[in-house]
Amino acid sequence: MKKYIFFLLLFSQSLFSQTLFEKAENLYNEKKFEEAKRLFENYLKLAPNHQKTIEYLGDIAGNSKKWDEAIKYYNKLRQQNPNSANYWYKYGGAIGMKAKSVNKFKALGMIDDLETAFLTAANLDKKHVESRWALVFLYIELPGIIGGSETKALKYADEIMAISKVDGYLAKGHIDVYYKRYKAAEVNLLKAHQIGKSTITYAKLFDLYMNKLKDKEKAQSLKK
């Protein structure tokens, strides 16, 4: 009888925990982040190493621009899963966003951790597009004296191209726009749009025509 009661208690607790997580997940999907956060935090007390809950809490912190909190959660995930490209990428992304929110002197001290996180993600997963995009952004925006390099950015744009033609042309177009090579950017962004025909490829090409090349005729033609 005692064993039966003990089993029932365990079963009830397990059912309660599962329901709590599901409620939190539903709230998250409804973008009710603060309500979801409270439930996820309660669930984490019952299951301290539940990785999906930790990831959700990191995502919620990032959505609220609480970068230190996001870094804490993603750091825990990457330590528990050192071979997960996605967790390394999210950890690096949170560091990058924090670096943009602090003064330049503090940001400089974060660059090594930021670069290491994205490079690790890219090395762990040869098809991880997001980490390669992050490296493209990083290397064109960093000054050369602290590691910035168009050559490095192009290397990762080429790797993106091998994974996805659309993203590859978008990456090369982004680099061209950054260095004000607008005609070259047009070639790459036009190829991206011809292949992808998406709202993203359209928006990038339309912005180039309207705001960089100042060619309203091409912009209007693209609309049609």
Coordinates of N, CA and C in Angstrom, one line a residue:
M1 N 0.8 -1.2 0.0 CA 0.0 0.0 0.0 C 0.9 1.3 0.0
K2 N 1.9 1.2 0.9 CA 2.8 2.4 0.9 C 3.5 2.6 -0.4
K3 N 3.9 1.5 -1.1 CA 4.6 1.6 -2.4 C 3.6 2.2 -3.4
Y4 N 2.3 1.8 -3.3 CA 1.3 2.3 -4.2 C 1.1 3.8 -4.1
I5 N 1.0 4.3 -2.8 CA 0.9 5.7 -2.5 C 2.1 6.5 -3.0
F6 N 3.3 5.9 -2.7 CA 4.5 6.6 -3.2 C 4.5 6.7 -4.7
F7 N 4.1 5.7 -5.4 CA 4.0 5.7 -6.8 C 3.1 6.8 -7.3
L8 N 1.9 6.9 -6.7 CA 0.9 7.9 -7.0 C 1.4 9.3 -6.9
L9 N 2.2 9.5 -5.8 CA 2.7 10.8 -5.5 C 3.7 11.2 -6.6
L10 N 4.6 10.2 -6.9 CA 5.6 10.5 -8.0 C 4.9 10.8 -9.3
F11 N 3.8 10.0 -9.6 CA 3.1 10.2 -10.9 C 2.4 11.5 -10.9
S12 N 1.8 11.9 -9.8 CA 1.1 13.2 -9.7 C 2.1 14.4 -9.9
Q13 N 3.3 14.3 -9.3 CA 4.3 15.3 -9.4 C 4.8 15.4 -10.8
S14 N 5.0 14.2 -11.5 CA 5.5 14.2 -12.8 C 4.4 14.8 -13.8
L15 N 3.2 14.5 -13.5 CA 2.1 15.1 -14.3 C 2.0 16.6 -14.2
F16 N 2.1 17.0 -12.9 CA 2.0 18.5 -12.6 C 3.2 19.2 -13.3
S17 N 4.4 18.6 -13.3 CA 5.5 19.2 -13.9 C 5.4 19.3 -15.4
Q18 N 4.8 18.2 -16.0 CA 4.6 18.2 -17.4 C 3.6 19.3 -17.8
T19 N 2.5 19.4 -17.1 CA 1.5 20.4 -17.3 C 2.0 21.8 -17.2
L20 N 2.9 22.0 -16.2 CA 3.5 23.3 -15.9 C 4.3 23.7 -17.1
F21 N 5.1 22.8 -17.6 CA 6.0 23.1 -18.8 C 5.1 23.4 -20.0
E22 N 4.1 22.6 -20.2 CA 3.2 22.8 -21.4 C 2.5 24.1 -21.4
K23 N 2.0 24.5 -20.2 CA 1.4 25.8 -20.0 C 2.4 27.0 -20.3
A24 N 3.6 26.8 -19.8 CA 4.6 27.8 -20.1 C 4.9 27.9 -21.6
E25 N 5.0 26.8 -22.2 CA 5.4 26.7 -23.6 C 4.2 27.4 -24.5
N26 N 3.0 27.1 -24.1 CA 1.9 27.7 -24.8 C 1.9 29.2 -24.7
L27 N 2.1 29.7 -23.5 CA 2.2 31.1 -23.2 C 3.3 31.8 -24.1
Y28 N 4.5 31.1 -24.1 CA 5.6 31.5 -24.9 C 5.2 31.6 -26.4
N29 N 4.5 30.6 -26.9 CA 4.1 30.6 -28.3 C 3.1 31.7 -28.6
E30 N 2.3 32.1 -27.6 CA 1.4 33.2 -27.7 C 2.1 34.6 -27.4
K31 N 3.4 34.6 -27.3 CA 4.2 35.8 -27.0 C 3.9 36.5 -25.7
K32 N 3.3 35.7 -24.8 CA 3.1 36.2 -23.4 C 4.3 35.9 -22.6
F33 N 5.4 36.6 -22.9 CA 6.7 36.2 -22.4 C 6.9 36.3 -20.9
E34 N 6.3 37.4 -20.3 CA 6.5 37.5 -18.8 C 5.7 36.4 -18.0
E35 N 4.5 36.1 -18.5 CA 3.8 35.0 -17.9 C 4.5 33.7 -18.1
A36 N 5.0 33.5 -19.3 CA 5.7 32.2 -19.6 C 7.0 32.1 -18.7
K37 N 7.7 33.3 -18.5 CA 8.9 33.3 -17.8 C 8.7 32.8 -16.3
R38 N 7.6 33.2 -15.7 CA 7.3 32.8 -14.3 C 7.1 31.3 -14.2
L39 N 6.4 30.8 -15.2 CA 6.1 29.3 -15.2 C 7.4 28.5 -15.5
F40 N 8.2 29.0 -16.4 CA 9.4 28.3 -16.7 C 10.4 28.3 -15.5
E41 N 10.4 29.5 -14.8 CA 11.3 29.5 -13.6 C 10.8 28.6 -12.6
N42 N 9.5 28.4 -12.4 CA 9.0 27.5 -11.4 C 9.3 26.0 -11.9
Y43 N 9.2 25.8 -13.2 CA 9.5 24.4 -13.7 C 10.9 24.1 -13.5
L44 N 11.8 25.1 -13.7 CA 13.2 24.9 -13.6 C 13.6 24.5 -12.1
K45 N 12.8 24.9 -11.1 CA 13.1 24.5 -9.8 C 12.9 23.0 -9.6
L46 N 11.9 22.5 -10.4 CA 11.6 21.1 -10.3 C 12.5 20.2 -11.1
A47 N 13.0 20.9 -12.2 CA 14.0 20.1 -13.2 C 15.1 21.1 -13.5
P48 N 16.1 21.2 -12.6 CA 17.1 22.3 -12.8 C 17.9 22.2 -14.1
N49 N 18.0 21.0 -14.7 CA 18.8 20.8 -15.9 C 18.0 20.6 -17.2
H50 N 16.7 21.0 -17.1 CA 15.9 20.8 -18.3 C 16.3 21.8 -19.4
Q51 N 16.9 21.3 -20.4 CA 17.6 22.2 -21.4 C 16.6 23.1 -22.2
K52 N 15.5 22.5 -22.5 CA 14.5 23.3 -23.3 C 14.0 24.5 -22.5
T53 N 13.8 24.3 -21.2 CA 13.4 25.4 -20.3 C 14.4 26.4 -20.2
I54 N 15.7 26.0 -20.0 CA 16.8 27.0 -20.0 C 16.9 27.8 -21.2
E55 N 16.7 27.1 -22.4 CA 16.8 27.8 -23.7 C 15.6 28.8 -23.8
Y56 N 14.4 28.4 -23.4 CA 13.3 29.4 -23.4 C 13.6 30.6 -22.6
L57 N 14.1 30.4 -21.4 CA 14.4 31.5 -20.5 C 15.5 32.4 -21.1
G58 N 16.5 31.8 -21.8 CA 17.5 32.6 -22.5 C 16.8 33.4 -23.6
D59 N 15.9 32.8 -24.3 CA 15.2 33.5 -25.4 C 14.4 34.6 -24.9
I60 N 13.7 34.4 -23.8 CA 12.8 35.4 -23.2 C 13.7 36.6 -22.7
A61 N 14.8 36.3 -22.1 CA 15.8 37.3 -21.6 C 16.3 38.1 -22.8
G62 N 16.6 37.5 -23.9 CA 17.1 38.2 -25.1 C 16.0 39.0 -25.7
N63 N 14.8 38.5 -25.7 CA 13.7 39.3 -26.2 C 13.4 40.6 -25.4
S64 N 13.8 40.5 -24.1 CA 13.6 41.7 -23.3 C 14.9 42.5 -23.2
K65 N 15.9 42.2 -24.0 CA 17.2 42.8 -24.1 C 18.0 42.8 -22.7
K66 N 17.7 41.7 -22.0 CA 18.4 41.5 -20.7 C 19.6 40.6 -21.1
W67 N 20.6 41.2 -21.6 CA 21.7 40.4 -22.2 C 22.5 39.6 -21.2
D68 N 22.8 40.1 -20.0 CA 23.5 39.3 -19.0 C 22.8 38.1 -18.6
E69 N 21.4 38.2 -18.5 CA 20.6 37.1 -18.1 C 20.6 36.0 -19.3
A70 N 20.5 36.5 -20.5 CA 20.5 35.6 -21.7 C 21.9 34.9 -21.8
I71 N 22.9 35.6 -21.6 CA 24.3 35.0 -21.6 C 24.4 33.9 -20.5
K72 N 23.9 34.2 -19.4 CA 23.9 33.2 -18.3 C 23.3 31.9 -18.7
Y73 N 22.1 32.0 -19.2 CA 21.3 30.8 -19.6 C 22.0 30.0 -20.8
Y74 N 22.4 30.8 -21.8 CA 23.1 30.1 -23.0 C 24.4 29.6 -22.6
N75 N 25.1 30.2 -21.7 CA 26.4 29.7 -21.2 C 26.2 28.4 -20.5
K76 N 25.2 28.3 -19.8 CA 24.9 27.0 -19.1 C 24.6 25.9 -20.1
L77 N 23.9 26.3 -21.2 CA 23.6 25.3 -22.2 C 24.8 24.8 -23.0
R78 N 25.7 25.8 -23.3 CA 26.9 25.4 -24.1 C 27.8 24.6 -23.2
Q79 N 27.8 24.8 -21.9 CA 28.7 24.0 -21.1 C 28.1 22.6 -20.9
Q80 N 26.8 22.4 -20.9 CA 26.2 21.1 -20.8 C 26.3 20.4 -22.2
N81 N 26.3 21.2 -23.3 CA 26.3 20.6 -24.6 C 27.4 21.2 -25.5
P82 N 28.7 20.9 -25.2 CA 29.8 21.6 -25.9 C 29.8 21.3 -27.4
N83 N 29.0 20.3 -27.8 CA 29.0 20.0 -29.3 C 27.8 20.5 -30.0
S84 N 27.0 21.4 -29.3 CA 25.8 22.0 -29.9 C 26.2 23.3 -30.6
A85 N 26.1 23.3 -31.9 CA 26.4 24.6 -32.7 C 25.4 25.6 -32.3
N86 N 24.1 25.2 -32.2 CA 23.1 26.2 -31.9 C 23.3 26.9 -30.6
Y87 N 23.7 26.2 -29.5 CA 23.9 26.8 -28.2 C 25.1 27.8 -28.3
W88 N 26.1 27.4 -29.0 CA 27.3 28.3 -29.1 C 26.9 29.5 -29.9
Y89 N 26.1 29.3 -30.9 CA 25.6 30.5 -31.7 C 24.8 31.5 -30.8
K90 N 23.9 30.9 -30.1 CA 23.0 31.8 -29.2 C 23.8 32.5 -28.2
Y91 N 24.8 31.8 -27.6 CA 25.7 32.4 -26.6 C 26.5 33.5 -27.2
G92 N 27.0 33.3 -28.4 CA 27.7 34.4 -29.1 C 26.8 35.5 -29.5
G93 N 25.6 35.2 -29.9 CA 24.7 36.3 -30.2 C 24.3 37.2 -29.1
A94 N 24.2 36.6 -27.9 CA 23.8 37.4 -26.7 C 25.0 38.3 -26.3
I95 N 26.2 37.7 -26.4 CA 27.4 38.5 -26.2 C 27.5 39.7 -27.2
G96 N 27.2 39.4 -28.4 CA 27.3 40.4 -29.5 C 26.3 41.6 -29.2
M97 N 25.1 41.2 -28.8 CA 24.1 42.2 -28.5 C 24.5 43.0 -27.3
K98 N 25.1 42.4 -26.3 CA 25.5 43.1 -25.1 C 26.6 44.1 -25.5
A99 N 27.5 43.6 -26.4 CA 28.6 44.5 -26.8 C 28.1 45.7 -27.5
K100 N 27.0 45.6 -28.2 CA 26.4 46.8 -28.9 C 25.8 47.8 -27.9
S101 N 25.5 47.3 -26.7 CA 24.7 48.1 -25.8 C 25.7 48.8 -24.7
V102 N 27.0 48.5 -24.8 CA 27.9 49.1 -23.8 C 28.9 50.0 -24.6
N103 N 29.7 50.6 -23.8 CA 30.7 51.5 -24.5 C 31.8 50.7 -25.2
K104 N 32.5 51.4 -26.1 CA 33.4 50.7 -27.0 C 34.5 50.0 -26.2
F105 N 35.0 50.6 -25.1 CA 36.1 50.0 -24.4 C 35.6 48.7 -23.8
K106 N 34.4 48.6 -23.2 CA 33.9 47.3 -22.7 C 33.7 46.3 -23.8
A107 N 33.2 46.8 -25.0 CA 32.9 46.0 -26.1 C 34.1 45.3 -26.6
L108 N 35.2 46.0 -26.6 CA 36.5 45.4 -27.1 C 36.9 44.1 -26.3
G109 N 36.6 44.2 -25.0 CA 36.9 43.0 -24.2 C 36.0 41.8 -24.4
M110 N 35.0 42.0 -25.2 CA 34.1 40.9 -25.5 C 34.3 40.2 -26.9
I111 N 35.1 40.8 -27.7 CA 35.3 40.4 -29.1 C 35.8 39.0 -29.1
D112 N 36.8 38.6 -28.3 CA 37.4 37.3 -28.4 C 36.4 36.2 -28.1
D113 N 35.6 36.4 -27.0 CA 34.5 35.5 -26.7 C 33.5 35.4 -27.8
L114 N 33.1 36.5 -28.3 CA 32.1 36.6 -29.4 C 32.6 35.8 -30.6
E115 N 33.8 36.1 -31.1 CA 34.4 35.4 -32.2 C 34.5 33.9 -32.0
T116 N 35.0 33.5 -30.8 CA 35.2 32.1 -30.5 C 33.9 31.4 -30.5
A117 N 32.8 32.0 -30.0 CA 31.5 31.3 -30.0 C 31.0 31.1 -31.4
F118 N 31.1 32.1 -32.3 CA 30.6 31.9 -33.7 C 31.5 30.9 -34.5
L119 N 32.8 31.0 -34.3 CA 33.7 30.1 -35.0 C 33.5 28.6 -34.5
T120 N 33.3 28.5 -33.2 CA 33.0 27.1 -32.7 C 31.7 26.6 -33.3
A121 N 30.7 27.4 -33.3 CA 29.4 27.0 -33.9 C 29.6 26.5 -35.4
A122 N 30.3 27.4 -36.1 CA 30.5 27.1 -37.5 C 31.4 25.8 -37.7
N123 N 32.3 25.6 -36.9 CA 33.2 24.4 -37.0 C 32.4 23.1 -36.6
L124 N 31.5 23.3 -35.6 CA 30.7 22.1 -35.2 C 29.7 21.6 -36.2
D125 N 29.2 22.6 -36.9 CA 28.1 22.3 -37.9 C 28.5 22.9 -39.2
K126 N 28.9 22.1 -40.2 CA 29.3 22.7 -41.5 C 28.2 23.3 -42.3
K127 N 26.9 23.1 -41.8 CA 25.8 23.6 -42.5 C 25.0 24.7 -41.7
H128 N 25.7 25.2 -40.7 CA 25.1 26.1 -39.8 C 25.2 27.5 -40.4
V129 N 24.1 27.9 -41.1 CA 24.1 29.2 -41.8 C 24.2 30.4 -40.9
E130 N 23.5 30.4 -39.8 CA 23.4 31.5 -38.9 C 24.7 32.0 -38.4
S131 N 25.5 31.0 -37.9 CA 26.8 31.4 -37.4 C 27.7 32.0 -38.4
R132 N 27.6 31.5 -39.7 CA 28.4 32.1 -40.8 C 27.9 33.5 -41.1
W133 N 26.6 33.7 -41.1 CA 26.1 35.0 -41.3 C 26.7 36.0 -40.2
A134 N 26.7 35.5 -38.9 CA 27.2 36.3 -37.8 C 28.7 36.6 -38.1
L135 N 29.5 35.7 -38.6 CA 30.9 36.0 -38.9 C 31.1 36.9 -40.0
V136 N 30.2 36.9 -41.0 CA 30.2 37.9 -42.1 C 30.0 39.3 -41.5
F137 N 29.0 39.5 -40.7 CA 28.7 40.7 -40.0 C 29.9 41.2 -39.2
L138 N 30.4 40.2 -38.4 CA 31.5 40.6 -37.4 C 32.7 41.1 -38.2
Y139 N 33.1 40.4 -39.2 CA 34.4 40.7 -39.9 C 34.3 41.9 -40.7
I140 N 33.2 42.3 -41.2 CA 33.1 43.6 -42.0 C 32.9 44.8 -41.1
E141 N 32.4 44.6 -39.9 CA 32.1 45.7 -39.0 C 33.3 46.0 -38.0
L142 N 34.1 44.9 -37.8 CA 35.3 45.2 -36.9 C 36.4 45.9 -37.6
P143 N 37.0 46.9 -37.0 CA 38.2 47.5 -37.6 C 39.3 46.5 -37.8
G144 N 40.1 46.7 -38.9 CA 41.1 45.8 -39.2 C 42.1 45.5 -38.1
I145 N 42.4 46.6 -37.3 CA 43.4 46.5 -36.3 C 43.0 45.5 -35.2
I146 N 41.7 45.2 -35.1 CA 41.3 44.2 -34.1 C 40.6 43.0 -34.7
G147 N 41.0 42.7 -35.9 CA 40.5 41.4 -36.5 C 39.6 41.5 -37.7
G148 N 39.1 42.7 -38.0 CA 38.2 42.9 -39.1 C 38.8 42.6 -40.4
S149 N 38.1 42.0 -41.3 CA 38.7 41.6 -42.6 C 37.7 41.3 -43.6
E150 N 37.7 42.0 -44.8 CA 36.8 41.6 -45.9 C 37.1 40.2 -46.4
T151 N 38.3 39.8 -46.4 CA 38.7 38.5 -46.9 C 38.1 37.4 -46.0
K152 N 38.1 37.6 -44.7 CA 37.5 36.6 -43.8 C 36.0 36.6 -44.0
A153 N 35.4 37.8 -44.2 CA 33.9 37.9 -44.4 C 33.5 37.1 -45.7
L154 N 34.3 37.3 -46.7 CA 34.0 36.6 -48.0 C 34.2 35.1 -47.9
K155 N 35.1 34.7 -47.1 CA 35.3 33.3 -46.9 C 34.1 32.6 -46.3
Y156 N 33.4 33.3 -45.4 CA 32.2 32.7 -44.8 C 31.0 32.9 -45.7
A157 N 31.0 34.0 -46.5 CA 30.0 34.2 -47.5 C 30.1 33.0 -48.5
D158 N 31.3 32.6 -48.9 CA 31.5 31.5 -49.8 C 30.9 30.2 -49.2
E159 N 31.2 30.0 -47.9 CA 30.7 28.8 -47.2 C 29.1 28.8 -47.1
I160 N 28.6 30.0 -46.9 CA 27.1 30.1 -47.0 C 26.6 29.7 -48.4
M161 N 27.3 30.2 -49.4 CA 26.9 29.9 -50.8 C 26.8 28.4 -51.0
A162 N 27.8 27.7 -50.4 CA 27.8 26.2 -50.6 C 26.6 25.5 -49.9
I163 N 26.1 26.2 -48.9 CA 24.9 25.6 -48.2 C 23.6 26.1 -48.8
S164 N 23.5 27.4 -49.1 CA 22.3 28.0 -49.7 C 22.6 29.1 -50.7
K165 N 22.3 28.9 -51.9 CA 22.6 29.9 -53.0 C 22.0 31.2 -52.6
V166 N 20.7 31.2 -52.2 CA 20.0 32.5 -51.9 C 20.8 33.2 -50.8
D167 N 21.1 32.5 -49.7 CA 21.8 33.2 -48.6 C 23.2 33.6 -49.0
G168 N 23.8 32.8 -49.9 CA 25.2 33.1 -50.3 C 25.2 34.4 -51.1
Y169 N 24.2 34.6 -52.0 CA 24.2 35.8 -52.8 C 23.8 37.0 -51.9
L170 N 22.9 36.8 -51.0 CA 22.5 37.8 -50.0 C 23.7 38.3 -49.2
A171 N 24.6 37.3 -48.8 CA 25.7 37.6 -48.0 C 26.7 38.4 -48.8
K172 N 27.0 38.0 -50.0 CA 27.9 38.7 -50.9 C 27.4 40.1 -51.2
G173 N 26.1 40.2 -51.4 CA 25.4 41.5 -51.7 C 25.6 42.4 -50.5
H174 N 25.4 41.9 -49.3 CA 25.5 42.6 -48.0 C 26.9 43.2 -47.9
I175 N 27.9 42.4 -48.2 CA 29.3 42.9 -48.1 C 29.5 44.0 -49.2
D176 N 29.0 43.8 -50.4 CA 29.2 44.9 -51.4 C 28.5 46.2 -51.0
V177 N 27.3 46.1 -50.4 CA 26.6 47.3 -49.9 C 27.4 48.0 -48.8
Y178 N 27.9 47.2 -47.9 CA 28.7 47.7 -46.8 C 29.9 48.6 -47.3
Y179 N 30.6 48.1 -48.4 CA 31.7 48.8 -49.0 C 31.4 49.7 -50.1
K180 N 30.0 49.9 -50.3 CA 29.5 50.9 -51.2 C 29.8 50.5 -52.7
R181 N 29.9 49.2 -52.9 CA 30.0 48.7 -54.3 C 28.6 48.4 -54.8
Y182 N 27.9 49.4 -55.1 CA 26.4 49.2 -55.3 C 26.1 48.4 -56.6
K183 N 26.9 48.6 -57.6 CA 26.6 47.9 -58.9 C 26.9 46.4 -58.7
A184 N 28.0 46.1 -58.0 CA 28.3 44.7 -57.7 C 27.2 44.1 -56.8
A185 N 26.7 44.9 -55.8 CA 25.7 44.5 -54.9 C 24.4 44.1 -55.7
E186 N 24.1 45.0 -56.7 CA 22.9 44.7 -57.5 C 23.0 43.3 -58.2
V187 N 24.1 43.0 -58.7 CA 24.3 41.7 -59.4 C 24.0 40.5 -58.4
N188 N 24.6 40.6 -57.2 CA 24.4 39.6 -56.2 C 22.9 39.5 -55.7
L189 N 22.4 40.7 -55.4 CA 21.0 40.7 -54.8 C 20.0 40.4 -55.8
L190 N 20.2 40.7 -57.1 CA 19.3 40.3 -58.2 C 19.3 38.8 -58.3
K191 N 20.5 38.2 -58.2 CA 20.6 36.7 -58.3 C 19.8 36.1 -57.1
A192 N 20.0 36.6 -55.9 CA 19.3 36.1 -54.8 C 17.8 36.2 -55.0
H193 N 17.3 37.3 -55.5 CA 15.9 37.4 -55.7 C 15.3 36.5 -56.8
Q194 N 16.1 36.3 -57.8 CA 15.7 35.5 -58.9 C 15.5 34.0 -58.4
I195 N 16.4 33.6 -57.5 CA 16.3 32.3 -57.0 C 15.3 32.2 -55.8
G196 N 15.3 33.1 -54.9 CA 14.5 33.0 -53.7 C 13.1 33.5 -53.9
K197 N 12.9 34.7 -54.6 CA 11.6 35.3 -54.8 C 10.8 35.4 -53.5
S198 N 11.5 35.9 -52.4 CA 10.9 36.0 -51.1 C 10.8 37.5 -50.7
T199 N 10.1 37.7 -49.6 CA 10.0 39.1 -49.1 C 11.3 39.6 -48.7
I200 N 12.2 38.8 -48.2 CA 13.6 39.2 -47.8 C 14.4 39.6 -49.0
T201 N 14.4 38.8 -50.0 CA 15.2 39.1 -51.2 C 14.7 40.4 -51.9
Y202 N 13.4 40.5 -51.9 CA 12.7 41.6 -52.5 C 13.1 42.9 -51.8
A203 N 13.0 42.8 -50.4 CA 13.3 44.0 -49.6 C 14.7 44.5 -49.8
K204 N 15.6 43.6 -49.8 CA 17.1 43.9 -49.9 C 17.3 44.6 -51.3
L205 N 16.7 44.1 -52.4 CA 16.9 44.6 -53.7 C 16.2 46.0 -53.8
F206 N 15.0 46.0 -53.3 CA 14.3 47.3 -53.4 C 15.0 48.4 -52.6
D207 N 15.5 48.1 -51.4 CA 16.2 49.1 -50.6 C 17.5 49.6 -51.4
L208 N 18.2 48.6 -52.1 CA 19.4 49.0 -52.9 C 19.0 50.0 -53.9
Y209 N 17.9 49.7 -54.7 CA 17.5 50.6 -55.8 C 17.0 52.0 -55.2
M210 N 16.2 52.0 -54.2 CA 15.7 53.2 -53.7 C 16.7 54.1 -52.9
N211 N 17.4 53.5 -52.0 CA 18.2 54.2 -51.1 C 19.7 54.3 -51.4
K212 N 20.2 53.4 -52.2 CA 21.7 53.4 -52.5 C 21.9 53.8 -54.0
L213 N 21.2 53.2 -54.9 CA 21.4 53.6 -56.3 C 20.5 54.7 -56.7
K214 N 19.6 55.0 -55.9 CA 18.6 56.1 -56.2 C 17.9 56.0 -57.5
D215 N 17.6 54.8 -57.8 CA 17.0 54.4 -59.1 C 15.5 54.1 -58.9
K216 N 14.6 55.1 -58.9 CA 13.2 54.8 -58.6 C 12.5 54.0 -59.7
E217 N 13.0 54.1 -60.9 CA 12.4 53.4 -62.0 C 12.6 51.9 -61.8
K218 N 13.8 51.5 -61.4 CA 14.1 50.1 -61.2 C 13.3 49.6 -59.9
A219 N 13.2 50.4 -58.9 CA 12.5 50.1 -57.7 C 11.0 49.8 -58.0
Q220 N 10.4 50.7 -58.8 CA 9.0 50.6 -59.2 C 8.8 49.4 -60.1
S221 N 9.8 49.1 -61.0 CA 9.7 48.0 -61.9 C 9.7 46.7 -61.1
L222 N 10.5 46.7 -60.0 CA 10.6 45.5 -59.2 C 9.3 45.3 -58.4
K223 N 8.6 46.4 -58.1 CA 7.3 46.3 -57.4 C 6.3 45.6 -58.3
K224 N 6.3 46.0 -59.6 CA 5.3 45.4 -60.5 C 5.6 43.9 -60.7

